[in-house]
Coordinates of C-alpha atoms in Angstrom, one line a residue:
X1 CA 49.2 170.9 -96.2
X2 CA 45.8 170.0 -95.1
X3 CA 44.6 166.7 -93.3
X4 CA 43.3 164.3 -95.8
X5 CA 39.6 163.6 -94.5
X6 CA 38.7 159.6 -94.3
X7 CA 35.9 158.2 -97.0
X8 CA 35.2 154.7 -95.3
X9 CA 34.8 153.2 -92.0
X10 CA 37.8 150.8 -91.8
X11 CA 40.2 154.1 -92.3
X12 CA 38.0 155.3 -88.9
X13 CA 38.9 152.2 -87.4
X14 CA 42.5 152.0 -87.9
X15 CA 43.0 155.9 -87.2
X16 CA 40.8 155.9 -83.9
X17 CA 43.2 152.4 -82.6
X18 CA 46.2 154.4 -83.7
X19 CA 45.5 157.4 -81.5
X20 CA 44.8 155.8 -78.5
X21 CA 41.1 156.1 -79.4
X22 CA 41.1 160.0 -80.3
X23 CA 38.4 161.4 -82.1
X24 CA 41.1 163.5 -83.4
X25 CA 39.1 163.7 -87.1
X26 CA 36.5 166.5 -85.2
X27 CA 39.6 167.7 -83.1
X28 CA 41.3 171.1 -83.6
X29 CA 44.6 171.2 -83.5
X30 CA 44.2 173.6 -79.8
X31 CA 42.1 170.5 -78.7
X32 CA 44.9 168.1 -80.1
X33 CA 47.2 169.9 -77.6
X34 CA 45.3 170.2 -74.4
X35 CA 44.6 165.8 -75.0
X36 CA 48.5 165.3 -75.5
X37 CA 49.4 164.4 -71.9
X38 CA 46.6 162.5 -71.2
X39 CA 46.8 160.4 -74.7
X40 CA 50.3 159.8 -74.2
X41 CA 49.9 158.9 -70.6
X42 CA 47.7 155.7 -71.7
X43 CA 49.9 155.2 -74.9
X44 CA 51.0 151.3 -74.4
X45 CA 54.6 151.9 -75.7
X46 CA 55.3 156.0 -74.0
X47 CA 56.9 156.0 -71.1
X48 CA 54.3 156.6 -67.4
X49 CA 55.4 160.1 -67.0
X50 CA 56.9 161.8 -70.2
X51 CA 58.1 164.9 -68.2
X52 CA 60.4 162.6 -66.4
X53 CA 61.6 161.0 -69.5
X54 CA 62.1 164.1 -71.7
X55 CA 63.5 165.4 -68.8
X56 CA 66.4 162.1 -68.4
X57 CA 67.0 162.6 -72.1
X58 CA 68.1 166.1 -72.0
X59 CA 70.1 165.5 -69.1
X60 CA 72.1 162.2 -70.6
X61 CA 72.3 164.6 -73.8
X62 CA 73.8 167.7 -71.5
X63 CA 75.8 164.9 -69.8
X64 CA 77.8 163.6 -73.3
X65 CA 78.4 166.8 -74.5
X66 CA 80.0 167.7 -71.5
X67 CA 82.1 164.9 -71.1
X68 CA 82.7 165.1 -75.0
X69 CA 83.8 168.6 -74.6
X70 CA 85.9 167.5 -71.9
X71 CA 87.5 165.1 -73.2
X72 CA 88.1 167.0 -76.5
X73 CA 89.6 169.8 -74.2
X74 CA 91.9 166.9 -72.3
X75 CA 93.1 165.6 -75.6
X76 CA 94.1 168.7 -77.2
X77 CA 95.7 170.7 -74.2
X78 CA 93.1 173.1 -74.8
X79 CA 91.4 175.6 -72.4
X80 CA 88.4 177.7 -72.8
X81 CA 90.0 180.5 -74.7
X82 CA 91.2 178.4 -76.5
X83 CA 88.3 177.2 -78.0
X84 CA 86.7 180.4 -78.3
X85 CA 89.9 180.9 -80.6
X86 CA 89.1 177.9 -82.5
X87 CA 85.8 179.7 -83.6
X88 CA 87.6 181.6 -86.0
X89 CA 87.6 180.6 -89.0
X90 CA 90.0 183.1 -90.8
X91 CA 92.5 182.6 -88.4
X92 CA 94.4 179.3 -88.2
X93 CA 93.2 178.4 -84.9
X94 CA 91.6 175.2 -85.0
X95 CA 92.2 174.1 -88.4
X96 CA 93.5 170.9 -88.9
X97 CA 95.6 171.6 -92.1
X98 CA 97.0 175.1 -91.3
X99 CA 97.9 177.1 -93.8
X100 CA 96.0 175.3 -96.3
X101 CA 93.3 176.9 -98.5
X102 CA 89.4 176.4 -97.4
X103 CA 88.3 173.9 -99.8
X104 CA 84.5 173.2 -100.9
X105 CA 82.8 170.9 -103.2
X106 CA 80.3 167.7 -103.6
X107 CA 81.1 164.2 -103.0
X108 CA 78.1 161.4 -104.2
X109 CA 78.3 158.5 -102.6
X110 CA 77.2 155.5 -104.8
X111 CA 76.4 152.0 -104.6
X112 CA 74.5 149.1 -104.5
X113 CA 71.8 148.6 -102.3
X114 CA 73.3 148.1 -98.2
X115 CA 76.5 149.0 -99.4
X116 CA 76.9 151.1 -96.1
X117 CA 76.2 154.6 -97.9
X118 CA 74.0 156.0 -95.1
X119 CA 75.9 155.2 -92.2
X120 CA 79.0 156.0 -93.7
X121 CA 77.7 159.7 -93.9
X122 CA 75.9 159.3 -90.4
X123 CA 79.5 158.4 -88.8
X124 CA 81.3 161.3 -90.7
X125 CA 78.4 164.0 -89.5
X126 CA 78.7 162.4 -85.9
X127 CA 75.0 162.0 -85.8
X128 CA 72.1 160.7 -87.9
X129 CA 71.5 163.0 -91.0
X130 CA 70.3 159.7 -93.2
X131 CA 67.9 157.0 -91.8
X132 CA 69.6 153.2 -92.6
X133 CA 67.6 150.0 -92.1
X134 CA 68.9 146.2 -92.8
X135 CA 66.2 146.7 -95.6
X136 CA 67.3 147.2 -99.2
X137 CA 66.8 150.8 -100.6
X138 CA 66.0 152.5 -97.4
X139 CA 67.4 155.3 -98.7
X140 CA 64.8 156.7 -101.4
X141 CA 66.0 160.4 -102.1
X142 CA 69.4 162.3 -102.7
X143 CA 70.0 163.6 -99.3
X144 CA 72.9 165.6 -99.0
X145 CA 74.6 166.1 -95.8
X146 CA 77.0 169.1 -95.3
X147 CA 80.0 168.7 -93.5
X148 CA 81.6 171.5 -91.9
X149 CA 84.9 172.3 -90.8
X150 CA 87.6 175.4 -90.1
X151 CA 89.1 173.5 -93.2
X152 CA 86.3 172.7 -95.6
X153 CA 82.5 172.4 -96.5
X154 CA 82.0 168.8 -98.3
X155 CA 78.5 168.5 -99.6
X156 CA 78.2 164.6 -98.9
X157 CA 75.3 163.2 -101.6
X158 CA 73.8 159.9 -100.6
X159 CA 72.4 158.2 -103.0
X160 CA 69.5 155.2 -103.5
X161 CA 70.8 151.9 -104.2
X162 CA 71.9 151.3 -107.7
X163 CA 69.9 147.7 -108.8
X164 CA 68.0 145.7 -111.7
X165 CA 64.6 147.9 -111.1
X166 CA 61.0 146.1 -111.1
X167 CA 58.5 148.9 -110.8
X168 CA 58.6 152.3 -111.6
X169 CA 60.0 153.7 -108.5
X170 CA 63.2 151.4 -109.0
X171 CA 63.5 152.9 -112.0
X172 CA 62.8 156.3 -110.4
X173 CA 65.5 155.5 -108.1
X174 CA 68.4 154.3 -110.4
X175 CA 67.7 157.4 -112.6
X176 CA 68.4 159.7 -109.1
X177 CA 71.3 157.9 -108.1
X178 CA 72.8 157.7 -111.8
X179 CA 72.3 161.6 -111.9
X180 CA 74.5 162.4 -108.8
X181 CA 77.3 161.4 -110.4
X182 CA 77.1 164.5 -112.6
X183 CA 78.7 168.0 -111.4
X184 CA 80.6 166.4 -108.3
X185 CA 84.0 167.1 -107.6
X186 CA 83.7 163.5 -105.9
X187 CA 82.7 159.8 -106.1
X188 CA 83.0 157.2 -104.0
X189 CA 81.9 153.9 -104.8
X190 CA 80.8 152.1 -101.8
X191 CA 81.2 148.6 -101.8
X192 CA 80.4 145.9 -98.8
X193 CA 83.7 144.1 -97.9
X194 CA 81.4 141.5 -96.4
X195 CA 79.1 140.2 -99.8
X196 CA 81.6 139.1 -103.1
X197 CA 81.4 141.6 -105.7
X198 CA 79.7 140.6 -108.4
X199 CA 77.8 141.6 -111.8
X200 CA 75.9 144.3 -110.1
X201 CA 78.8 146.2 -108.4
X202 CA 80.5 145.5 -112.6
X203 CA 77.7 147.5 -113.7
X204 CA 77.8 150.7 -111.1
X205 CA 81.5 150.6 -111.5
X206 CA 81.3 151.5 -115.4
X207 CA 79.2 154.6 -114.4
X208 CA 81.6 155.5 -111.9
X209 CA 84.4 154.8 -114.4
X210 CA 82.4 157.6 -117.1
X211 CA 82.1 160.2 -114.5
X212 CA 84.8 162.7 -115.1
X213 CA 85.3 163.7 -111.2
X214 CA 87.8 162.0 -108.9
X215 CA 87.1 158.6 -107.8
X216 CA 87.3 156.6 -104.9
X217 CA 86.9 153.2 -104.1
X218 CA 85.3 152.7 -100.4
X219 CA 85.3 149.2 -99.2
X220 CA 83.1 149.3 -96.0
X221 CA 82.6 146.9 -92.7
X222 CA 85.7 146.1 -92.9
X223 CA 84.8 145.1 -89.0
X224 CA 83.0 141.9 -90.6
X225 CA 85.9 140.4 -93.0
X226 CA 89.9 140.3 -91.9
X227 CA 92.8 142.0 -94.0
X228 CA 92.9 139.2 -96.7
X229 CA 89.1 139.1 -97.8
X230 CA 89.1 143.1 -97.4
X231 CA 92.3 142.9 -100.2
X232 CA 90.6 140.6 -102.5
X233 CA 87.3 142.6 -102.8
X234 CA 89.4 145.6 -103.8
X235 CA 91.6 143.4 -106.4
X236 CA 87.9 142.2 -107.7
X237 CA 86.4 146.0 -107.6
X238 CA 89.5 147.7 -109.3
X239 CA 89.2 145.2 -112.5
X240 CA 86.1 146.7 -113.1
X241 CA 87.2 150.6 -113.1
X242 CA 90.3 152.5 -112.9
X243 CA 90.3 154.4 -109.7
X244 CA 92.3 157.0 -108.3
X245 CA 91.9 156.0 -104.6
X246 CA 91.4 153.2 -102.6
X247 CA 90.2 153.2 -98.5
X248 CA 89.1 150.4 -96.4
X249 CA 86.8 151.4 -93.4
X250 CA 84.6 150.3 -90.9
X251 CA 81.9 153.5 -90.2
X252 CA 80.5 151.2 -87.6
X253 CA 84.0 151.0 -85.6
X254 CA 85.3 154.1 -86.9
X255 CA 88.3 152.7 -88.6
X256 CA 89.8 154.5 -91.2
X257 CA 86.3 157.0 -91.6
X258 CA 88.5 159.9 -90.2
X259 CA 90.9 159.0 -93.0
X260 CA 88.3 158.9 -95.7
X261 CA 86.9 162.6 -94.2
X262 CA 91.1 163.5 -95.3
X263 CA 91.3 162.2 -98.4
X264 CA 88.1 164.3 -98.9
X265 CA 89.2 167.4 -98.2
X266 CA 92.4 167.2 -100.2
X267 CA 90.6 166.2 -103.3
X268 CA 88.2 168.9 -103.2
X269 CA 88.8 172.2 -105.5
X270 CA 89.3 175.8 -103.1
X271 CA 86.0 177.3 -102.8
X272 CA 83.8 179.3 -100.3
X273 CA 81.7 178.0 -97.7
X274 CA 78.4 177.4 -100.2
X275 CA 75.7 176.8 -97.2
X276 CA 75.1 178.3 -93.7
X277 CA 77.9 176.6 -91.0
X278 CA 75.0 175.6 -89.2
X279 CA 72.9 174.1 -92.2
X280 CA 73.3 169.9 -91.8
X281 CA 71.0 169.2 -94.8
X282 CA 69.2 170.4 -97.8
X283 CA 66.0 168.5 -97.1
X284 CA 62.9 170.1 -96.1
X285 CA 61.6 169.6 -92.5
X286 CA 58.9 167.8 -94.0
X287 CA 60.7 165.2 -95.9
X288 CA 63.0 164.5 -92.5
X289 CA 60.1 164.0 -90.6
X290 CA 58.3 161.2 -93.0
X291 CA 61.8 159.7 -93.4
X292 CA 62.4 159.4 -89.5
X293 CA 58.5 157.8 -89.9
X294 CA 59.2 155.4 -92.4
X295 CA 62.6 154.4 -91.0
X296 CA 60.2 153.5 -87.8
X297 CA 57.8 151.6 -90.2
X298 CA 61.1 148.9 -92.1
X299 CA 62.6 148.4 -88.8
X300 CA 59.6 147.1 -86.8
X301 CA 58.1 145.1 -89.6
X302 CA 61.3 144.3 -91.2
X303 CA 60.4 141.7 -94.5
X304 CA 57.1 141.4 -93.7
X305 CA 56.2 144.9 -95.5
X306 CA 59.8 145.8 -97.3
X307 CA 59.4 148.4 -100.2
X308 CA 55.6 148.9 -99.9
X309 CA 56.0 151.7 -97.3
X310 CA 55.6 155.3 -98.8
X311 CA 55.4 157.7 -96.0
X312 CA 52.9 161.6 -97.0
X313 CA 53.2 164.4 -94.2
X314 CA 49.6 165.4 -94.4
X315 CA 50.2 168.3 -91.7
X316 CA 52.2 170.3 -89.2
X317 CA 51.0 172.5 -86.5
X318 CA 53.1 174.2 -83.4
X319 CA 51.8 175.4 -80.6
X320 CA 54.3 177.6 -79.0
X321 CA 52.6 178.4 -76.1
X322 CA 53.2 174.4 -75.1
X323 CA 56.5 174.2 -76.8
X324 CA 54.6 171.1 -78.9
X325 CA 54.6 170.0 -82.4
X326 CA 51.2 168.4 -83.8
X327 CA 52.1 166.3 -86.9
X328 CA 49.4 164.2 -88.8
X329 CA 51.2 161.9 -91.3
X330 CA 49.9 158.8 -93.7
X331 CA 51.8 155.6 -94.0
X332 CA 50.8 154.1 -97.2
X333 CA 50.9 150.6 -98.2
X334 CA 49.9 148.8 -101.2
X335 CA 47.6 145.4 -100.0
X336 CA 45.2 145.7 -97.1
X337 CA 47.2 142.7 -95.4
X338 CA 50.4 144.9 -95.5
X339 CA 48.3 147.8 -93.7
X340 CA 46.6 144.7 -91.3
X341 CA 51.0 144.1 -90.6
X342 CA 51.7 148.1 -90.0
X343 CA 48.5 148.8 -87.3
X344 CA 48.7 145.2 -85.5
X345 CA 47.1 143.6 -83.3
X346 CA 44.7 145.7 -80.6
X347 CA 46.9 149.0 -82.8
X348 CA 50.0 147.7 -81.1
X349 CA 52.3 147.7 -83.9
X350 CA 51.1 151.4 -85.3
X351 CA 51.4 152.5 -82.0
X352 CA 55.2 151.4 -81.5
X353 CA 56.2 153.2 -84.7
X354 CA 54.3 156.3 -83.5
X355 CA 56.5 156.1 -80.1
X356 CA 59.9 155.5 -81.7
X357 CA 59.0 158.0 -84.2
X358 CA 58.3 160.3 -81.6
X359 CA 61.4 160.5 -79.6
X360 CA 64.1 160.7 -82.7
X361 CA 61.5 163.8 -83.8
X362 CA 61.6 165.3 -80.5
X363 CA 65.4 165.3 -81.1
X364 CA 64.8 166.3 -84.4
X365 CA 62.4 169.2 -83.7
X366 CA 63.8 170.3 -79.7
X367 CA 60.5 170.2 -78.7
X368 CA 57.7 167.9 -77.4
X369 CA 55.9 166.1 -80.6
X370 CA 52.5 164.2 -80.8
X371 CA 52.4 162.7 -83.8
X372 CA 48.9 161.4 -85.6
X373 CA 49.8 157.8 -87.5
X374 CA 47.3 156.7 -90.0
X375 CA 47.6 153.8 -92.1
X376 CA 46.0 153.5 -95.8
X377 CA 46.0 150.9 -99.0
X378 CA 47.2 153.2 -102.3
X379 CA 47.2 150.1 -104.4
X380 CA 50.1 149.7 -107.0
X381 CA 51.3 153.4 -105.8
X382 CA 55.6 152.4 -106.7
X383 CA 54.3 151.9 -110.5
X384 CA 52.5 155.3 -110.1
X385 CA 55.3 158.0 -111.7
X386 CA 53.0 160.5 -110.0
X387 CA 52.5 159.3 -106.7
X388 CA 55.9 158.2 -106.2
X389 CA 57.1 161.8 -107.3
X390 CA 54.3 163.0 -104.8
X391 CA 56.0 161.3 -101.7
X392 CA 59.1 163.4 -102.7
X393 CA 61.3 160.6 -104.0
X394 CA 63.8 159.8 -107.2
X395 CA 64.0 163.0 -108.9
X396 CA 60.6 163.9 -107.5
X397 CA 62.4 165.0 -103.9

């Protein structure tokens, strides 16, 4: 990937007020480096001294999982060599269904739009795989997320929102979510226990009902409605297709999602381990990186620019003598008022995305990151077949 160059002076403007005033267009990536510190240092939204924060990160990170691990230990009566006995995976050690064959197989969640898809699988993996956002078809791609256990490898498929589509990536969408139910061993429906099922949850349900794999019915925040309203929404759901399973949950509280993760496994065919144990996703880098970017982008503007944000990784550079990623990326918009909302005032606004960006890639990557924001108009780009297959989502990713 190469850095797309800038043909006008406003794309100057907004570049040189999202990098802290960078003239990172005649800058080499070495340069970009050595300027890091000192850019970040007057960065409005970093923290004064990065070293120290970096540094408290790590520490509160090293801190949970030792207090995880020890409370894992504690709970299970387990010591050390114990757990180096858990490790393997032939033996029955560890396994939480001794005895039991290894199972394997793909599960697609589906659903309408903030049905709870995303962090469902987020709460199962025990970490973000999937960005979520109170926005409406955050999620853009099929991201799959692989689970592993001693007992299993479930291939979890998340899905866009299945709606009514009004451009061409709606359509682009529906046709990628519609095409995960194929081939799966599994398919839960998600539904929000909180919003009455209506003629859009009727109209997923009879593709569920077509699919030919095992189906679930997953009624979600079950934290936001009490036993009776959960009971009526699965009474509504079922009318519209015969299911072979029924779970209630709340991913946010944890209820029941430990449940769903065993229904899961004994639903899923014997198999071998189809992806590294260490693999979480099947998305490129690249694609994680301009999702953590746009997920940055819907939650600090929220409605003011909903669906307009396309998110292009323009490109990557390490330097491994600083331990430091360099990443120039383009947030695309479709009005100039929209890109007017994305760099506010002074670059504020452009520069807060940039910062909370930053510190879920650092996570992301294990290493410092400066990241390169630049905002541009691609009028009309979600009726553009191309462009939206170009930004990697619908059946494009």
């Amino acid at each position: 990937m190469t850095e797309q160059r800038r043909t006008n002076a406003d794309d100057a403007t907004t570049d040189a007020r999202a990098n802290g005033g960078l003239d990172v267009e005649h800058m080499s990536d070495e340069e970009l480096s050595e300027a890091y510190l000192s850019l970040q240092a007057d960065d409005e939204t970093a923290d004064d001294d990065l070293d120290e924060d970096l540094d408290d990160d790590l520490a509160d990170e090293s801190d949970d999982d030792v207090d995880d691990d020890e409370e894992a230990d504690d709970e299970d009566g387990l010591d050390d060599e114990d757990d180096e006995d858990d490790d393997d995976e032939d033996g029955e050690e560890g396994r939480r269904y001794p005895g039991e064959p290894f199972r394997s197989g793909f599960v697609a969640l589906v659903g309408r739009p903030n049905a709870g898809k995303s962090t469902l699988i987020n709460a199962i993996m025990g970490q973000k795989v999937v960005i979520t956002s109170s926005t409406a078809q955050t999620t853009r791609n099929r991201i799959s997320a692989i689970y592993n256990t001693p007992d299993m490898q479930a291939v979890l498929v998340d899905t866009p929102g299945l709606h009514k589509p009004v451009d061409a990536l709606g359509e682009e969408l529906n046709v990628s979510a519609l095409n995960a139910l194929k081939d799966v061993d599994i398919v839960a429906m998600v539904v929000d226990g909180s919003a009455v099922a209506g003629r859009g949850d009727e109209w997923v349900a009879k593709h569920v009902d077509a699919a030919e794999a095992y189906k679930v019915l997953v009624i979600t925040k079950a934290d936001l409605v009490d036993q009776e309203k959960a009971q009526a929404q699965v009474d509504r759901v079922t009318r519209f297709c015969t299911f072979d399973d029924v779970i209630v949950l709340s991913a946010k509280d944890d209820f029941n999602v430990d449940a769903f993760v065993s229904l899961v496994y004994h639903h899923l065919p014997e198999g071998p381990r189809w992806f590294p144990e260490d693999m979480q996703t099947d998305q490129p880098i690249e694609v994680s990186i301009a999702e953590i970017i746009r997920e940055k982008a819907l939650r600090n503007t929220r409605d003011e620019v909903p669906h307009a944000v396309g998110v292009g990784i323009d490109h990557t550079f390490y330097d491994e003598k600083k331990d430091l990623s360099i990443i120039y990326a383009t947030i695309y918009v479709e009005r100039a008022s929209q890109q007017g909302i994305l760099v506010g005032a002074g670059g504020r606004m452009i520069r807060k995305i940039g910062s909370d960006a930053r510190r879920d890639l650092e996570r992301l990557l294990g290493n410092r990151v400066y990241l390169k924001l630049n905002v541009k108009v691609k009028d009309n780009w979600r009726s553009d077949a191309s462009q939206i297959r170009r930004f990697g989502y619908g059946e494009g990713a």
